[in-house]
Amino acid sequence: MDEGDWGALEKAWAAKFKPVPRQTPLPVLIAEADKAVADVIASLTKEYVGVVGTTASHSANSNPLGAFNDAASSASALSSSLARQSAPETGTHGAEEDASQTSMIDRSGDDGVADWPKLYGSLCLIQAPMVRCSRPAFRQVCRRWGTRISYTHMLIAESFVKSSHARHAEFALYDGEDRLVVQLAAKSGPVAAQAAGIVRPFCDAVDLNCGCPQRWAMKEGIGAALLEKPELVADMVRAIRNATPEGNGDTPALPCVVKIRVQEDLRRSVDFARQCEAAGAAWVTVHGRTPHCHPSAAVQFDAVRHIRESLSIPVVLNGGVTDVSSALEAALRTGCGGIMSANGLLDNPAAFYRAPSAAAMEQEVTFGASCVRWEEPTEREQERCTSMTENASSPFTPIRPVSFIWAPRHAVLSGGVAPPPPPSPTVFRYTVPAMWEAVITPREVISDFVRCAIRTDLAVPTTVQHVLRMARVYVSPAERNHLALLRSNLSVLSCLQEIGVYVKEGHIGCE
């Protein structure tokens, strides 16, 4: 849609925002992260073969890759038991009982081939689109506490194009926002192209939602219902690309990306992704669960990896990533440098925060003009943490080791010769030192969200629900009931300050 065709309301809506200064294209960021992960996987595979392959023995009739495939599946079984352990010597016995046939080699104390903090810093951590939650305040807090790319919540393209009220109510930015992907739900190429043209000056990419499993969305023919219509999705990608081409001067083409879910027949998922690639998609985001499985079901990392290996464009992983250790493990198991998280960030927007320097590992972290002080929990907070974490003695420890389990899907020696498999499936356990891992959401993060929400999302009904979700440990049942009876978000935020949840420290000041 050309700006000259807009009415007065549309011009007023567009005047609220400043065009986004685009710097590094988002596909380049994700491709660089993919390369960093691929380099580490190659080094770890070589190390794995050197440690495990040289001591193995096998018969002539054995499958040369079977044990390595078993090791990859065993890593999934072990990861849930070990990912939360804070020290190499703790928790190993119980995990081995869960996978009694799997041997584990602890590489935590060795001088490994990987620079774990550097690898983690190379990942492109992405905040997922979430209905009613991916508002400006939440996006800003996630960006300041560790994510590199933000998504809006799903915008219904048809309503967005036709209704000025929908544009005013559903789309907003915070001052200086960049690296933003606008997610559209559409079932028509012309409508999708028109909506993309409206948001083009204010975002870095447009995403087509082909993975929402909610019943109302599938009934409307959007979301996961589009997985049955790959040709239509490819047409929408082409329509958006044609409507937002590279312009004169500093106006690059607007990347179009697609977010899908794994299907029961993996071949259909690969074919769908290939059609999107052929139509011009910049990357494909794959949620590793099917549309009909439970939200807490196991993520099919092998399926995501297979889709990634079938494409020449980047693939972003979504699903099952809630903290530092799960992000590292997911990246190594799939080869994806782009890692997207939803529920992990909803509970704690600082779930992926990494201390920027050695000085930040102290109790006081200086960040620009703001200062973060990690306070000791009160006795009441300690009691409430007991039911939430195995390490209740120090739930606010800002820096502690994180562990994860890894084994290559398959490994080959020089010359393409497969190494002999180990006597039993073997996995390596790595511990990454000096990384951030907050068991519960620090008050500084909640306070940052409150300050952002007052500016941009104070009137949004879900703002208080989101605050209470992050502050669930600090608020007693009686206090929660009292807050639920208040009639304004401002009253709720005032009560949080009285309770002691709101503090002045944080990364985002009170300008």
Short mmCIF file of C-alpha atoms in Angstrom, two decimals:
data_model
loop_
_atom_site.label_atom_id
_atom_site.label_comp_id
_atom_site.label_asym_id
_atom_site.label_seq_id
_atom_site.Cartn_x
_atom_site.Cartn_y
_atom_site.Cartn_z
CA MET A 1 0.00 0.00 0.00
CA ASP A 2 1.43 3.37 -1.00
CA GLU A 3 1.41 6.03 1.70
CA GLY A 4 -0.43 8.39 -0.63
CA ASP A 5 -3.45 6.07 -0.54
CA TRP A 6 -3.82 6.25 3.21
CA GLY A 7 -6.47 8.30 4.88
CA ALA A 8 -5.89 10.79 7.67
CA LEU A 9 -6.10 8.10 10.36
CA GLU A 10 -3.52 5.92 8.64
CA LYS A 11 -1.12 8.84 8.29
CA ALA A 12 -1.59 9.71 11.96
CA TRP A 13 -0.92 6.08 12.90
CA ALA A 14 2.28 5.97 10.86
CA ALA A 15 3.43 9.31 12.27
CA LYS A 16 3.64 7.75 15.76
CA PHE A 17 6.68 5.69 14.78
CA LYS A 18 10.10 6.43 13.42
CA PRO A 19 11.46 4.28 10.57
CA VAL A 20 13.78 1.57 11.87
CA PRO A 21 17.50 2.15 11.10
CA ARG A 22 18.46 -1.22 9.64
CA GLN A 23 22.02 -2.32 10.31
CA THR A 24 23.10 -5.95 9.95
CA PRO A 25 20.39 -7.90 8.06
CA LEU A 26 18.74 -10.50 10.28
CA PRO A 27 19.47 -13.43 7.90
CA VAL A 28 23.17 -12.56 8.17
CA LEU A 29 23.02 -12.66 11.99
CA ILE A 30 21.45 -16.12 11.93
CA ALA A 31 23.85 -17.41 9.26
CA GLU A 32 26.84 -16.26 11.35
CA ALA A 33 25.42 -18.09 14.37
CA ASP A 34 24.96 -21.24 12.26
CA LYS A 35 28.61 -21.11 11.22
CA ALA A 36 29.80 -20.74 14.82
CA VAL A 37 27.75 -23.78 15.88
CA ALA A 38 28.98 -25.84 12.91
CA ASP A 39 32.61 -25.10 13.79
CA VAL A 40 32.11 -26.21 17.39
CA ILE A 41 30.25 -29.38 16.36
CA ALA A 42 33.15 -30.32 14.08
CA SER A 43 35.64 -29.81 16.92
CA LEU A 44 33.53 -31.71 19.46
CA THR A 45 33.00 -34.60 17.06
CA LYS A 46 36.73 -34.88 16.53
CA GLU A 47 37.28 -34.83 20.29
CA TYR A 48 34.53 -37.41 20.80
CA VAL A 49 36.10 -39.77 18.27
CA GLY A 50 39.51 -39.27 19.85
CA VAL A 51 38.27 -40.15 23.34
CA VAL A 52 35.60 -42.77 22.65
CA GLY A 53 36.53 -44.25 19.28
CA THR A 54 40.09 -45.17 20.20
CA THR A 55 39.02 -47.32 23.15
CA ALA A 56 36.11 -49.06 21.46
CA SER A 57 35.92 -52.62 20.34
CA HIS A 58 33.38 -54.14 18.00
CA SER A 59 32.69 -57.20 15.97
CA ALA A 60 32.83 -57.33 12.21
CA ASN A 61 29.04 -57.58 11.96
CA SER A 62 28.26 -54.57 14.14
CA ASN A 63 26.70 -51.42 12.78
CA PRO A 64 29.53 -48.83 12.72
CA LEU A 65 27.18 -45.93 13.42
CA GLY A 66 24.59 -47.57 15.63
CA ALA A 67 26.21 -46.71 18.94
CA PHE A 68 26.60 -43.09 17.96
CA ASN A 69 22.93 -42.88 17.03
CA ASP A 70 22.08 -44.49 20.37
CA ALA A 71 24.29 -41.96 22.11
CA ALA A 72 22.37 -39.09 20.57
CA SER A 73 19.05 -40.48 21.80
CA SER A 74 20.55 -41.20 25.21
CA ALA A 75 21.61 -37.57 25.44
CA SER A 76 17.96 -36.57 25.33
CA ALA A 77 17.11 -38.93 28.21
CA LEU A 78 19.97 -37.68 30.32
CA SER A 79 19.61 -33.97 29.63
CA SER A 80 16.45 -33.46 31.68
CA SER A 81 18.15 -34.96 34.72
CA LEU A 82 21.47 -33.18 34.40
CA ALA A 83 20.80 -29.82 32.78
CA ARG A 84 19.90 -28.22 36.10
CA GLN A 85 22.84 -29.51 38.09
CA SER A 86 25.20 -26.76 39.11
CA ALA A 87 28.39 -28.79 39.65
CA PRO A 88 29.92 -31.71 37.76
CA GLU A 89 30.01 -34.00 40.75
CA THR A 90 26.31 -33.66 41.65
CA GLY A 91 23.34 -35.41 40.14
CA THR A 92 25.26 -37.90 38.01
CA HIS A 93 24.19 -41.01 39.91
CA GLY A 94 20.47 -40.37 39.52
CA ALA A 95 20.83 -39.63 35.82
CA GLU A 96 22.69 -42.88 35.23
CA GLU A 97 19.81 -44.74 36.85
CA ASP A 98 17.47 -43.13 34.29
CA ALA A 99 19.65 -44.37 31.45
CA SER A 100 21.41 -47.36 32.98
CA GLN A 101 22.75 -48.62 29.68
CA THR A 102 24.47 -45.34 28.86
CA SER A 103 27.95 -44.46 30.02
CA MET A 104 28.85 -40.83 30.54
CA ILE A 105 32.25 -39.19 30.31
CA ASP A 106 32.56 -35.95 32.25
CA ARG A 107 34.57 -33.43 30.25
CA SER A 108 33.82 -30.52 32.56
CA GLY A 109 37.24 -30.31 34.15
CA ASP A 110 39.22 -30.76 30.95
CA ASP A 111 40.64 -28.12 28.68
CA GLY A 112 38.11 -28.78 25.94
CA VAL A 113 38.21 -27.68 22.34
CA ALA A 114 35.25 -25.30 22.69
CA ASP A 115 35.14 -21.83 24.15
CA TRP A 116 31.68 -22.19 25.67
CA PRO A 117 31.06 -18.55 26.63
CA LYS A 118 32.15 -17.51 23.13
CA LEU A 119 29.85 -20.09 21.52
CA TYR A 120 26.93 -19.00 23.68
CA GLY A 121 27.64 -15.39 22.79
CA SER A 122 27.54 -16.36 19.10
CA LEU A 123 24.04 -17.85 19.30
CA CYS A 124 21.23 -15.73 17.90
CA LEU A 125 18.72 -15.91 20.76
CA ILE A 126 15.22 -14.94 19.63
CA GLN A 127 12.11 -14.01 21.59
CA ALA A 128 9.18 -15.95 20.14
CA PRO A 129 5.85 -14.47 19.06
CA MET A 130 3.24 -15.03 21.79
CA VAL A 131 -0.41 -14.05 21.63
CA ARG A 132 -1.18 -11.05 23.88
CA CYS A 133 2.30 -11.19 25.42
CA SER A 134 4.82 -10.02 22.80
CA ARG A 135 4.02 -6.38 23.48
CA PRO A 136 6.60 -3.54 23.39
CA ALA A 137 7.37 -3.68 27.13
CA PHE A 138 8.09 -7.41 27.06
CA ARG A 139 10.15 -7.13 23.88
CA GLN A 140 12.24 -4.32 25.33
CA VAL A 141 12.99 -6.17 28.57
CA CYS A 142 13.95 -9.36 26.69
CA ARG A 143 16.29 -7.41 24.43
CA ARG A 144 18.02 -5.67 27.32
CA TRP A 145 18.46 -9.00 29.13
CA GLY A 146 19.92 -11.18 26.40
CA THR A 147 17.85 -11.75 23.24
CA ARG A 148 19.01 -10.43 19.87
CA ILE A 149 15.82 -10.52 17.77
CA SER A 150 12.23 -9.76 18.82
CA TYR A 151 8.88 -10.86 17.39
CA THR A 152 5.53 -9.14 17.69
CA HIS A 153 2.49 -11.19 18.57
CA MET A 154 0.45 -12.56 15.67
CA LEU A 155 -1.36 -9.85 13.69
CA ILE A 156 -4.41 -10.88 11.65
CA ALA A 157 -3.46 -9.46 8.26
CA GLU A 158 -7.00 -8.96 6.97
CA SER A 159 -8.11 -6.95 10.03
CA PHE A 160 -4.83 -5.07 10.11
CA VAL A 161 -5.28 -3.89 6.52
CA LYS A 162 -8.97 -3.00 6.75
CA SER A 163 -9.26 -1.48 10.23
CA SER A 164 -7.42 1.57 11.53
CA HIS A 165 -8.57 0.54 15.03
CA ALA A 166 -6.76 -2.79 14.64
CA ARG A 167 -3.58 -1.01 13.58
CA HIS A 168 -3.69 1.35 16.56
CA ALA A 169 -4.55 -1.41 19.05
CA GLU A 170 -2.33 -4.24 17.83
CA PHE A 171 0.90 -2.66 16.63
CA ALA A 172 3.19 -0.50 18.74
CA LEU A 173 6.92 0.09 19.17
CA TYR A 174 9.12 1.31 21.97
CA ASP A 175 11.50 4.16 21.28
CA GLY A 176 14.55 3.00 19.32
CA GLU A 177 13.32 -0.56 18.71
CA ASP A 178 15.20 -2.50 16.05
CA ARG A 179 15.72 -6.12 14.94
CA LEU A 180 11.96 -6.56 14.98
CA VAL A 181 10.05 -9.24 13.07
CA VAL A 182 6.33 -8.65 12.55
CA GLN A 183 4.33 -11.88 12.47
CA LEU A 184 1.30 -11.98 10.18
CA ALA A 185 -1.51 -14.51 9.98
CA ALA A 186 -2.82 -14.51 6.42
CA LYS A 187 -4.46 -16.84 3.93
CA SER A 188 -4.24 -14.66 0.83
CA GLY A 189 -1.21 -13.38 -1.06
CA PRO A 190 -2.57 -9.89 -1.84
CA VAL A 191 -3.68 -9.30 1.77
CA ALA A 192 -0.35 -10.51 3.16
CA ALA A 193 1.52 -8.26 0.74
CA GLN A 194 -0.61 -5.25 1.67
CA ALA A 195 -0.04 -5.79 5.41
CA ALA A 196 3.70 -6.21 4.84
CA GLY A 197 3.77 -2.93 2.94
CA ILE A 198 2.18 -1.12 5.88
CA VAL A 199 4.69 -2.34 8.48
CA ARG A 200 7.73 -2.27 6.21
CA PRO A 201 9.19 1.05 7.49
CA PHE A 202 9.03 -0.14 11.10
CA CYS A 203 10.44 -3.68 11.07
CA ASP A 204 13.36 -5.75 9.80
CA ALA A 205 11.39 -8.77 8.52
CA VAL A 206 7.88 -10.18 8.16
CA ASP A 207 6.98 -13.68 9.36
CA LEU A 208 4.12 -15.83 8.07
CA ASN A 209 2.56 -17.86 10.88
CA CYS A 210 2.06 -21.44 9.70
CA GLY A 211 2.38 -23.09 13.09
CA CYS A 212 -0.28 -21.74 15.49
CA PRO A 213 -2.13 -24.85 16.78
CA GLN A 214 -5.07 -23.03 18.40
CA ARG A 215 -8.43 -24.32 17.24
CA TRP A 216 -9.87 -20.94 16.30
CA ALA A 217 -6.87 -20.21 14.07
CA MET A 218 -7.04 -23.54 12.28
CA LYS A 219 -10.79 -23.13 11.84
CA GLU A 220 -10.14 -19.78 10.14
CA GLY A 221 -7.66 -21.41 7.78
CA ILE A 222 -4.58 -19.72 9.25
CA GLY A 223 -1.77 -20.91 11.50
CA ALA A 224 -1.08 -24.65 11.40
CA ALA A 225 -3.93 -25.15 8.91
CA LEU A 226 -1.58 -23.74 6.26
CA LEU A 227 0.72 -26.75 6.66
CA GLU A 228 -1.71 -28.54 4.36
CA LYS A 229 -1.36 -25.79 1.71
CA PRO A 230 2.34 -25.36 0.86
CA GLU A 231 1.56 -23.87 -2.56
CA LEU A 232 -0.56 -21.11 -0.98
CA VAL A 233 2.20 -20.29 1.51
CA ALA A 234 4.77 -20.14 -1.29
CA ASP A 235 2.47 -17.75 -3.19
CA MET A 236 2.20 -15.50 -0.11
CA VAL A 237 5.99 -15.45 0.27
CA ARG A 238 6.37 -14.42 -3.38
CA ALA A 239 3.65 -11.78 -3.02
CA ILE A 240 5.38 -10.21 -0.02
CA ARG A 241 8.75 -10.30 -1.77
CA ASN A 242 7.29 -8.63 -4.86
CA ALA A 243 5.47 -5.98 -2.79
CA THR A 244 8.54 -5.04 -0.74
CA PRO A 245 11.47 -5.09 -3.18
CA GLU A 246 14.76 -3.34 -2.77
CA GLY A 247 14.27 0.37 -3.32
CA ASN A 248 16.49 3.27 -4.19
CA GLY A 249 19.07 4.46 -1.70
CA ASP A 250 19.09 2.78 1.70
CA THR A 251 15.86 0.78 1.36
CA PRO A 252 16.70 -2.95 1.25
CA ALA A 253 14.23 -5.65 0.35
CA LEU A 254 12.11 -6.77 3.31
CA PRO A 255 12.97 -10.38 4.26
CA CYS A 256 10.01 -12.75 4.45
CA VAL A 257 10.31 -15.75 6.78
CA VAL A 258 8.00 -18.65 7.61
CA LYS A 259 7.31 -20.31 10.97
CA ILE A 260 6.12 -23.92 10.81
CA ARG A 261 5.71 -27.01 12.97
CA VAL A 262 7.01 -30.51 12.41
CA GLN A 263 4.44 -32.77 10.74
CA GLU A 264 3.82 -36.44 11.43
CA ASP A 265 5.31 -37.28 8.03
CA LEU A 266 8.72 -35.63 8.07
CA ARG A 267 8.94 -35.77 4.28
CA ARG A 268 6.02 -33.35 4.08
CA SER A 269 7.81 -30.94 6.42
CA VAL A 270 10.92 -31.05 4.24
CA ASP A 271 8.88 -30.50 1.08
CA PHE A 272 7.02 -27.59 2.72
CA ALA A 273 10.27 -25.92 3.79
CA ARG A 274 11.82 -26.42 0.36
CA GLN A 275 8.86 -24.74 -1.33
CA CYS A 276 9.22 -21.78 1.04
CA GLU A 277 12.92 -21.60 0.21
CA ALA A 278 12.24 -21.69 -3.52
CA ALA A 279 9.70 -18.88 -3.14
CA GLY A 280 12.33 -16.63 -1.53
CA ALA A 281 12.00 -17.13 2.24
CA ALA A 282 15.01 -15.73 4.11
CA TRP A 283 14.87 -18.45 6.77
CA VAL A 284 12.44 -20.99 8.21
CA THR A 285 11.62 -21.32 11.90
CA VAL A 286 10.71 -24.88 12.90
CA HIS A 287 8.85 -25.69 16.10
CA GLY A 288 9.93 -29.22 16.97
CA ARG A 289 6.45 -30.40 17.99
CA THR A 290 3.48 -31.38 15.84
CA PRO A 291 0.32 -29.22 15.82
CA HIS A 292 -1.66 -31.82 17.78
CA CYS A 293 0.81 -32.83 20.49
CA HIS A 294 0.82 -31.54 24.06
CA PRO A 295 2.71 -28.26 24.64
CA SER A 296 5.07 -30.04 27.05
CA ALA A 297 5.77 -32.98 24.73
CA ALA A 298 9.37 -33.80 23.86
CA VAL A 299 10.86 -31.71 21.07
CA GLN A 300 11.90 -33.64 17.96
CA PHE A 301 15.43 -32.30 17.63
CA ASP A 302 16.35 -34.91 15.03
CA ALA A 303 13.47 -33.79 12.81
CA VAL A 304 14.58 -30.16 13.05
CA ARG A 305 18.14 -31.17 12.23
CA HIS A 306 16.95 -33.14 9.19
CA ILE A 307 14.99 -30.15 7.89
CA ARG A 308 18.00 -27.90 8.41
CA GLU A 309 20.26 -30.27 6.49
CA SER A 310 17.73 -30.33 3.63
CA LEU A 311 17.81 -26.55 3.07
CA SER A 312 20.41 -24.04 2.00
CA ILE A 313 18.82 -21.19 4.00
CA PRO A 314 19.11 -20.92 7.81
CA VAL A 315 16.71 -22.79 10.08
CA VAL A 316 15.76 -21.43 13.51
CA LEU A 317 14.85 -23.89 16.27
CA ASN A 318 11.79 -23.29 18.44
CA GLY A 319 10.62 -25.43 21.34
CA GLY A 320 12.09 -26.90 24.52
CA VAL A 321 14.56 -24.08 25.21
CA THR A 322 14.18 -22.42 28.60
CA ASP A 323 17.68 -21.55 29.84
CA VAL A 324 21.37 -21.40 28.99
CA SER A 325 22.04 -25.14 29.17
CA SER A 326 19.04 -26.13 27.04
CA ALA A 327 19.97 -23.48 24.45
CA LEU A 328 23.51 -24.85 24.11
CA GLU A 329 22.34 -28.45 23.97
CA ALA A 330 19.63 -27.69 21.39
CA ALA A 331 22.10 -25.81 19.19
CA LEU A 332 24.58 -28.70 19.21
CA ARG A 333 21.93 -31.37 18.62
CA THR A 334 20.33 -29.58 15.67
CA GLY A 335 23.15 -27.44 14.28
CA CYS A 336 20.92 -24.36 14.46
CA GLY A 337 22.53 -21.10 15.52
CA GLY A 338 19.17 -19.34 15.76
CA ILE A 339 17.41 -20.40 18.98
CA MET A 340 13.87 -19.20 19.76
CA SER A 341 12.18 -19.38 23.16
CA ALA A 342 8.66 -18.62 24.36
CA ASN A 343 7.70 -19.97 27.81
CA GLY A 344 11.21 -19.70 29.18
CA LEU A 345 11.19 -15.95 28.55
CA LEU A 346 7.61 -15.55 29.75
CA ASP A 347 8.67 -16.89 33.15
CA ASN A 348 11.97 -15.01 33.21
CA PRO A 349 12.95 -12.46 30.53
CA ALA A 350 16.54 -12.79 31.82
CA ALA A 351 16.64 -16.55 31.21
CA PHE A 352 19.41 -16.11 28.63
CA TYR A 353 21.30 -13.26 30.21
CA ARG A 354 25.07 -13.63 30.03
CA ALA A 355 27.43 -11.53 32.11
CA PRO A 356 29.08 -9.11 29.64
CA SER A 357 32.49 -9.17 31.32
CA ALA A 358 34.47 -10.63 34.19
CA ALA A 359 33.60 -7.58 36.29
CA ALA A 360 29.92 -8.48 35.91
CA MET A 361 30.51 -11.69 37.84
CA GLU A 362 30.68 -9.70 41.06
CA GLN A 363 27.65 -8.92 43.17
CA GLU A 364 27.29 -5.55 41.47
CA VAL A 365 26.84 -5.23 37.71
CA THR A 366 27.35 -1.85 36.08
CA PHE A 367 25.33 -1.44 32.89
CA GLY A 368 25.51 2.03 31.37
CA ALA A 369 24.04 4.56 33.77
CA SER A 370 22.09 1.90 35.65
CA CYS A 371 23.26 -0.44 38.35
CA VAL A 372 22.02 -3.93 39.14
CA ARG A 373 22.42 -5.22 42.69
CA TRP A 374 21.55 -8.84 43.37
CA GLU A 375 20.02 -8.88 46.82
CA GLU A 376 19.85 -11.84 49.15
CA PRO A 377 16.36 -13.39 49.25
CA THR A 378 14.17 -12.86 52.26
CA GLU A 379 13.17 -15.75 54.49
CA ARG A 380 9.71 -15.87 52.92
CA GLU A 381 11.18 -15.98 49.43
CA GLN A 382 13.54 -18.76 50.48
CA GLU A 383 10.61 -20.86 51.69
CA ARG A 384 8.68 -20.39 48.46
CA CYS A 385 11.70 -21.29 46.37
CA THR A 386 12.01 -24.66 48.09
CA SER A 387 9.20 -26.17 46.03
CA MET A 388 10.51 -24.65 42.79
CA THR A 389 14.18 -25.51 42.71
CA GLU A 390 16.56 -28.17 43.91
CA ASN A 391 19.06 -25.48 44.86
CA ALA A 392 16.84 -23.49 47.20
CA SER A 393 19.73 -22.47 49.44
CA SER A 394 20.85 -19.76 46.99
CA PRO A 395 18.11 -19.14 44.41
CA PHE A 396 19.45 -15.73 43.43
CA THR A 397 23.05 -16.71 42.73
CA PRO A 398 23.62 -14.74 39.53
CA ILE A 399 26.65 -16.68 38.28
CA ARG A 400 26.87 -20.45 38.50
CA PRO A 401 27.93 -23.29 36.18
CA VAL A 402 25.40 -24.81 33.80
CA SER A 403 25.70 -28.35 32.44
CA PHE A 404 24.39 -30.18 29.41
CA ILE A 405 24.77 -33.54 27.71
CA TRP A 406 25.95 -34.02 24.13
CA ALA A 407 26.98 -36.76 21.74
CA PRO A 408 27.34 -36.60 17.94
CA ARG A 409 24.59 -38.11 15.84
CA HIS A 410 27.29 -39.84 13.89
CA ALA A 411 31.02 -39.37 13.54
CA VAL A 412 33.57 -40.22 10.89
CA LEU A 413 37.33 -40.39 10.93
CA SER A 414 39.54 -38.84 8.29
CA GLY A 415 38.94 -40.37 4.89
CA GLY A 416 35.26 -40.97 5.59
CA VAL A 417 35.84 -44.13 7.65
CA ALA A 418 33.40 -44.67 10.51
CA PRO A 419 35.04 -45.22 13.90
CA PRO A 420 34.32 -48.36 15.90
CA PRO A 421 31.40 -47.85 18.27
CA PRO A 422 32.01 -47.87 22.03
CA PRO A 423 31.00 -50.94 24.06
CA SER A 424 27.93 -49.03 25.27
CA PRO A 425 26.30 -45.78 24.16
CA THR A 426 28.41 -42.92 25.46
CA VAL A 427 27.67 -39.26 26.00
CA PHE A 428 29.83 -36.37 27.14
CA ARG A 429 28.85 -34.04 29.91
CA TYR A 430 30.11 -30.46 29.65
CA THR A 431 29.87 -27.76 32.28
CA VAL A 432 29.97 -24.15 31.17
CA PRO A 433 31.44 -21.94 33.90
CA ALA A 434 30.80 -18.27 34.56
CA MET A 435 27.36 -18.18 32.94
CA TRP A 436 24.19 -16.58 34.21
CA GLU A 437 21.36 -18.78 35.40
CA ALA A 438 18.59 -17.33 37.56
CA VAL A 439 16.32 -19.91 39.16
CA ILE A 440 13.52 -17.39 39.51
CA THR A 441 12.96 -13.97 37.99
CA PRO A 442 15.06 -11.34 39.81
CA ARG A 443 13.19 -8.31 41.09
CA GLU A 444 15.37 -6.08 38.92
CA VAL A 445 13.97 -7.74 35.78
CA ILE A 446 10.37 -7.44 37.00
CA SER A 447 10.99 -3.79 37.82
CA ASP A 448 12.36 -3.17 34.33
CA PHE A 449 9.18 -4.67 32.89
CA VAL A 450 7.04 -2.47 35.13
CA ARG A 451 8.88 0.66 34.01
CA CYS A 452 8.49 -0.29 30.34
CA ALA A 453 4.82 -1.23 30.75
CA ILE A 454 3.99 2.14 32.31
CA ARG A 455 5.22 3.81 29.12
CA THR A 456 3.70 1.56 26.46
CA ASP A 457 1.35 -1.14 27.80
CA LEU A 458 -0.30 0.23 30.94
CA ALA A 459 -3.79 -0.10 29.44
CA VAL A 460 -3.25 -3.65 28.12
CA PRO A 461 -5.27 -6.14 30.24
CA THR A 462 -2.60 -8.84 30.11
CA THR A 463 0.13 -6.61 31.56
CA VAL A 464 -0.71 -7.37 35.18
CA GLN A 465 -1.17 -11.08 34.42
CA HIS A 466 2.32 -11.12 32.98
CA VAL A 467 3.78 -9.29 35.98
CA LEU A 468 2.13 -11.73 38.38
CA ARG A 469 3.48 -14.67 36.41
CA MET A 470 7.03 -13.36 36.76
CA ALA A 471 6.49 -12.40 40.41
CA ARG A 472 4.71 -15.60 41.47
CA VAL A 473 7.38 -16.42 44.08
CA TYR A 474 7.18 -13.03 45.74
CA VAL A 475 3.38 -12.77 46.03
CA SER A 476 1.40 -14.84 48.54
CA PRO A 477 -2.02 -16.32 47.60
CA ALA A 478 -3.77 -13.67 49.70
CA GLU A 479 -1.84 -10.88 48.02
CA ARG A 480 -2.57 -12.36 44.59
CA ASN A 481 -6.31 -12.42 45.34
CA HIS A 482 -6.15 -8.81 46.48
CA LEU A 483 -4.32 -7.74 43.33
CA ALA A 484 -6.86 -9.55 41.16
CA LEU A 485 -9.67 -7.41 42.64
CA LEU A 486 -8.02 -4.11 41.75
CA ARG A 487 -9.55 -2.30 38.82
CA SER A 488 -6.53 -0.65 37.22
CA ASN A 489 -3.06 -1.76 36.23
CA LEU A 490 -1.60 1.31 37.92
CA SER A 491 -3.12 0.25 41.26
CA VAL A 492 -1.59 -3.20 40.89
CA LEU A 493 1.84 -1.80 40.13
CA SER A 494 1.58 0.50 43.15
CA CYS A 495 0.78 -2.49 45.37
CA LEU A 496 3.77 -4.39 44.00
CA GLN A 497 5.95 -1.51 45.11
CA GLU A 498 4.44 -1.69 48.59
CA ILE A 499 5.05 -5.46 48.75
CA GLY A 500 8.69 -4.94 47.83
CA VAL A 501 8.74 -6.56 44.38
CA TYR A 502 9.47 -3.28 42.63
CA VAL A 503 13.01 -1.92 43.09
CA LYS A 504 14.88 1.00 41.55
CA GLU A 505 17.80 -1.05 40.23
CA GLY A 506 17.79 -2.58 36.76
CA HIS A 507 18.98 -2.13 33.20
CA ILE A 508 16.20 0.25 32.19
CA GLY A 509 16.02 3.54 34.05
CA CYS A 510 13.11 5.74 35.04
CA GLU A 511 13.50 8.48 32.44
#
